[in-house]
Short mmCIF file of C-alpha atoms in Angstrom, two decimals:
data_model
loop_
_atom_site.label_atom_id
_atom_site.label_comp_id
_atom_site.label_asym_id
_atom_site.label_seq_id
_atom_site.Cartn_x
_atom_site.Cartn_y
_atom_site.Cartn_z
CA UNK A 140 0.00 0.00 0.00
CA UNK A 141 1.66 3.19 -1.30
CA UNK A 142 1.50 5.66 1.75
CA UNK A 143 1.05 9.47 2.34
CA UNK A 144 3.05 11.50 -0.47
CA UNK A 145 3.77 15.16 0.00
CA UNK A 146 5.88 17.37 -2.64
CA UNK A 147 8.35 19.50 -2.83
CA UNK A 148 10.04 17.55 -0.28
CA UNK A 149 12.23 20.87 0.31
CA UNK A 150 11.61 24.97 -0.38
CA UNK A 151 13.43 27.94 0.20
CA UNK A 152 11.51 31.40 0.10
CA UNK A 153 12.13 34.80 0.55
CA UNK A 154 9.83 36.52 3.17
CA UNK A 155 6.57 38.27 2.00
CA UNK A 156 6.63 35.27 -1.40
CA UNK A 157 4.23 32.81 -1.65
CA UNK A 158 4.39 29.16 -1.64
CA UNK A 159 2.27 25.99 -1.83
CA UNK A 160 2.50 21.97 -0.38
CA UNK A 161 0.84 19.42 -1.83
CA UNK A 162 -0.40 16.12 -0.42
CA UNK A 163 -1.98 12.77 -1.86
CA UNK A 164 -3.41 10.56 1.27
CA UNK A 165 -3.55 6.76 1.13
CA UNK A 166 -6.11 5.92 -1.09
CA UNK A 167 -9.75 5.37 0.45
CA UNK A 168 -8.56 7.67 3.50
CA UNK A 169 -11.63 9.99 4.73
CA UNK A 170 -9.81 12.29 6.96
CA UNK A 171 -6.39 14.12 6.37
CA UNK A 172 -4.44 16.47 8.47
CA UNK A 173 -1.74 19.09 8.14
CA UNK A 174 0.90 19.84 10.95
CA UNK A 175 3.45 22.07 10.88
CA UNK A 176 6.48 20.81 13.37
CA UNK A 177 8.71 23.68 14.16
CA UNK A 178 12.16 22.99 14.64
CA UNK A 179 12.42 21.37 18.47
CA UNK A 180 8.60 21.10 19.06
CA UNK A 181 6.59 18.34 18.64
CA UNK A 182 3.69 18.39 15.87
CA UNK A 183 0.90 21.12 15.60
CA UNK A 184 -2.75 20.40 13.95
CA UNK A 185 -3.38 23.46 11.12
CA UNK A 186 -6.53 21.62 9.93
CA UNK A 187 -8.59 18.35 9.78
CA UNK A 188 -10.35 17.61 6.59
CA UNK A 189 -13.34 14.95 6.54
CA UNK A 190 -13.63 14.22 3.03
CA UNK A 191 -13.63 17.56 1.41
CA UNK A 192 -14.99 19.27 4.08
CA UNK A 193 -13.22 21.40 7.32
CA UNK A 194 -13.58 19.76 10.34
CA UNK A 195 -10.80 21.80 12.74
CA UNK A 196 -8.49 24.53 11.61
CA UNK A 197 -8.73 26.60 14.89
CA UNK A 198 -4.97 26.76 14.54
CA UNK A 199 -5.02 28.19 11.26
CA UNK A 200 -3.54 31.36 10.86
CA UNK A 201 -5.99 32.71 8.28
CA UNK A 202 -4.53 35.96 7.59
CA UNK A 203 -1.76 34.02 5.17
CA UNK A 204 -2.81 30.52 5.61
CA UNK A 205 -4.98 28.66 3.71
CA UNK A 206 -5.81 24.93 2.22
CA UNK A 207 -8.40 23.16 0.35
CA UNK A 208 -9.17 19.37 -0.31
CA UNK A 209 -10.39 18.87 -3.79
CA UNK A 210 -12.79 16.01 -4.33
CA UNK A 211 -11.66 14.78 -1.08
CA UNK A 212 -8.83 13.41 -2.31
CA UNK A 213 -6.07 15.49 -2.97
CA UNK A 214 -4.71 18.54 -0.89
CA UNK A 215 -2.81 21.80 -0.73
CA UNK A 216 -1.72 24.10 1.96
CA UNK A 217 -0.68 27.45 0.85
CA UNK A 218 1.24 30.35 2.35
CA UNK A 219 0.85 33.98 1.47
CA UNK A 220 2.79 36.05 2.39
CA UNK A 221 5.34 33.80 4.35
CA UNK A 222 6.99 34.88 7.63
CA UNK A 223 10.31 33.86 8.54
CA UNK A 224 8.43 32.38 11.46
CA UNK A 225 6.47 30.16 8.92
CA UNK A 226 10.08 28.30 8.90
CA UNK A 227 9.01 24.27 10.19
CA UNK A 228 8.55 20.99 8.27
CA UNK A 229 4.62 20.84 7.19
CA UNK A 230 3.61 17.13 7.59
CA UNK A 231 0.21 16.19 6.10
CA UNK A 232 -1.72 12.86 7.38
CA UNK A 233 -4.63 10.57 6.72
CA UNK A 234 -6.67 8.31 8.46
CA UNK A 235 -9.50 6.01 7.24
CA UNK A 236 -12.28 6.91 9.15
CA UNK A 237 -14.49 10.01 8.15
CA UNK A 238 -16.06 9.59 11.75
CA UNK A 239 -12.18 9.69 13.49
CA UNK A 240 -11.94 8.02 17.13
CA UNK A 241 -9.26 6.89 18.66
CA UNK A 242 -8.85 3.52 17.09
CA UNK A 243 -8.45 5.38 13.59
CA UNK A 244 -4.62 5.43 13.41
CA UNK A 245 -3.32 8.17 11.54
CA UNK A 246 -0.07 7.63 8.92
CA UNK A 247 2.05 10.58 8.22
CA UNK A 248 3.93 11.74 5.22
CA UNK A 249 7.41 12.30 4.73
CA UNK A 250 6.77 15.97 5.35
CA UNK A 251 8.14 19.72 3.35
CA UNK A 252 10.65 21.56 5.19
CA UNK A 253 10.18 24.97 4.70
CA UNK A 254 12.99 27.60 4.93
CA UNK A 255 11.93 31.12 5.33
CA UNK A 256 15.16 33.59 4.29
CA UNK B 251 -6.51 21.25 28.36
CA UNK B 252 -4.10 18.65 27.66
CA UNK B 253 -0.27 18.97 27.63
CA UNK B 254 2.48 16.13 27.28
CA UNK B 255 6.00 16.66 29.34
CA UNK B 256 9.01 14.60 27.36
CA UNK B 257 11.66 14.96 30.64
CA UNK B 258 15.40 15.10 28.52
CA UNK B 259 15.39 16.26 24.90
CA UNK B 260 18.25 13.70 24.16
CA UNK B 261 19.07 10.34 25.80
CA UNK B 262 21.69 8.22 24.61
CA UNK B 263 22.34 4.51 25.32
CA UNK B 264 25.06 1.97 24.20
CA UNK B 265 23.61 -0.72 22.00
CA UNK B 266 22.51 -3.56 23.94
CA UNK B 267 21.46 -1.37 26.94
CA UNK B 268 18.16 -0.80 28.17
CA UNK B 269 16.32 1.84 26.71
CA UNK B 270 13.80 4.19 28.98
CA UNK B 271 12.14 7.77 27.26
CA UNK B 272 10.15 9.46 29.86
CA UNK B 273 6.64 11.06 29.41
CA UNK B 274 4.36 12.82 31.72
CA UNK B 275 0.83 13.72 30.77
CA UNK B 276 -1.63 16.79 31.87
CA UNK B 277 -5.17 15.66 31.41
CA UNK B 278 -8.61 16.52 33.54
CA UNK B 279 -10.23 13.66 31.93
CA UNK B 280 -8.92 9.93 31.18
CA UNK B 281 -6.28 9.96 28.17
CA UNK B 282 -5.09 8.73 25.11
CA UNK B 283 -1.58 8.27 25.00
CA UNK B 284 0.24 7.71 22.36
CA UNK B 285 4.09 6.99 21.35
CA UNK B 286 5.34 7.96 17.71
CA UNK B 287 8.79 7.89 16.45
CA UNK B 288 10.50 9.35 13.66
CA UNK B 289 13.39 8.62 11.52
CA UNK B 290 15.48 10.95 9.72
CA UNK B 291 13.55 12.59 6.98
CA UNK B 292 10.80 11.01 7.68
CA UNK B 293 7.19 11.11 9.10
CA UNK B 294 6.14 10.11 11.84
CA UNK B 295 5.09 6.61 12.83
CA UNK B 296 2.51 4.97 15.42
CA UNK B 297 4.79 2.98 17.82
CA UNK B 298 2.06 1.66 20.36
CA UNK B 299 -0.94 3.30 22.15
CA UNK B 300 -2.80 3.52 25.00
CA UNK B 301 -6.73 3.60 24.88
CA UNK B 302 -8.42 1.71 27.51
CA UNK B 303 -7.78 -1.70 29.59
CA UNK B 304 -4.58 -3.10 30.08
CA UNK B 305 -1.97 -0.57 31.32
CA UNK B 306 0.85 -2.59 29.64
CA UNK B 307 0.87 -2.03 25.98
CA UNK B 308 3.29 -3.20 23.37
CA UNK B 309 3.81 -1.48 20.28
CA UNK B 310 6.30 -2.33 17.39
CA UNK B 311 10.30 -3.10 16.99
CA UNK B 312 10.10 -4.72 20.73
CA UNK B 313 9.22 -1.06 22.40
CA UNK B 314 6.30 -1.08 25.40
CA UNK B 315 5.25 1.06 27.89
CA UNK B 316 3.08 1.70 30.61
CA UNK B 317 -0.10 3.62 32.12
CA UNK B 318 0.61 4.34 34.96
CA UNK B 319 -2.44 6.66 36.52
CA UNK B 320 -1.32 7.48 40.05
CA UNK B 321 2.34 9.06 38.70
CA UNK B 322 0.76 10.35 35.27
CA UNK B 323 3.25 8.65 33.30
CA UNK B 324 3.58 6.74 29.95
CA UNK B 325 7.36 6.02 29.82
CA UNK B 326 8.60 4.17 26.95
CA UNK B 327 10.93 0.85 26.97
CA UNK B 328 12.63 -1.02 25.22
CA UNK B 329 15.13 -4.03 26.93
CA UNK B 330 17.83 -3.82 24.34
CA UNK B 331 18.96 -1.12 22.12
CA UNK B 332 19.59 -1.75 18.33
CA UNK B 333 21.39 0.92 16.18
CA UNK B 334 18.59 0.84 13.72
CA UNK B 335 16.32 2.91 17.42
CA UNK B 336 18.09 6.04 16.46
CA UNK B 337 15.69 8.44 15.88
CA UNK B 338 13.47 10.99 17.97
CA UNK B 339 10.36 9.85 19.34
CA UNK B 340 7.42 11.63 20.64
CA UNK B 341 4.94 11.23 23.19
CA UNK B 342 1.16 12.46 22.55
CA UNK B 343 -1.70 12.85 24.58
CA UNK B 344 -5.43 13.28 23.76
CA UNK B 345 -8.88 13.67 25.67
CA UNK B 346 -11.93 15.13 26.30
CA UNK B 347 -13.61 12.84 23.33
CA UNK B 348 -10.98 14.62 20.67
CA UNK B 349 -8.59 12.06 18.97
CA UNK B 350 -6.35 14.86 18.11
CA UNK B 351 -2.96 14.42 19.72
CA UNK B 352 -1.17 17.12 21.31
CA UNK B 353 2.51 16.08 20.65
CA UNK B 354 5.29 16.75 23.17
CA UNK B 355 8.56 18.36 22.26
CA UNK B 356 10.82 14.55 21.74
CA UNK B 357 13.36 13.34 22.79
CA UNK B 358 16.27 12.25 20.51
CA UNK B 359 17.33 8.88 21.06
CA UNK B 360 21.47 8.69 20.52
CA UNK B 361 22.70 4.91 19.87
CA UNK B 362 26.36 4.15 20.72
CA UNK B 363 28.15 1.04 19.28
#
């Protein structure tokens, strides 16, 4: 079973550009997340998507943040304008359930470190 | 609210030795606990989980740990250390009916020949 995939895998911006992620969750996943892991911290949730639709992004900071799930398949997290703060790995994950729960283990991708000059 | 305390943010072992990565938990209501570890480059992985029942719980690659209520603990074991353990592993906590985790900070685990 192929797992989570997220590209680039590595990007380097100046402050104030733009820049996007991408992630493809395991196929027939329901739910997918996106963390961003700053340098010495553990994981942070950004959002929660339940098939296409938002379930938690509380910790989204929607002033430059955004993401969408199309067809609730693939996703993208964008950045606009990026703060040197914005500097962490972004990690996207997927679980089967659309319901969630405990049980539903969640499988992580490889992650995009993100370097903010 | 939930928080997760990962005591040393590097531990390092000889191979062979025991292995021990401490984790305290802040919870009002009963937890999830959770241990993940991560290898270079890579994301993260479910080692072994604690939902309900026994307090004991093993988890992958020969790694256990345990519930234990009364200290607010869910240290992590392993007898023997293998080179291959090197990486940073983190301890996660959720409650209050959300399966979200809230991750601690990790600890890096160093392997020694």
């Amino acid at each position: 079973e192929a797992g989570v995939a997220q590209s680039p895998r590595y990007k380097i911006i100046e402050k104030r550009q733009s820049v996007a992620f991408w992630c493809n969750p395991i196929s027939g996943h329901a739910t997918l997340y996106w963390y961003q892991q700053i340098l010495g911290q553990g994981p942070k949730l950004l959002i929660q998507f339940q098939n296409n639709g938002v379930v938690d992004d509380s910790q989204l900071p929607k002033d430059r943040f955004s993401a969408e799930r199309l067809k609730g398949v693939d996703s993208t997290l964008k950045i606009q304008p990026a703060k040197l703060e914005d500097s962490a790995v972004y990690l996207c994950a997927s679980s089967l359930s659309p319901t969630g729960g405990v049980t539903d283990t969640q499988y992580f991708g490889p992650g995009t470190r993100l370097t903010v000059l | 609210a939930q928080s997760v305390t990962q005591l040393g943010s590097h531990v390092s072992v000889s191979e062979g030795a025991l292995v021990l990565l401490r984790c305290n938990y802040s919870s009002s209501v009963p937890p999830y606990l959770f241990w993940y570890v991560q290898y270079p480059n890579q994301g993260l992985q479910l080692l072994l989980k604690y939902t309900t029942g026994a307090t004991l719980v093993k988890g992958i690659n020969g790694f256990e740990a345990e519930f234990k209520k009364s200290e607010t603990s869910f240290h992590l074991t392993k007898p023997s250390a293998h080179m291959s353990d090197a990486a940073e592993y983190f301890c996660a906590v959720s409650s209050g009916g959300s399966y979200i985790p809230t991750f601690g900070r990790g600890t890096s685990l160093i392997v020694h020949p």
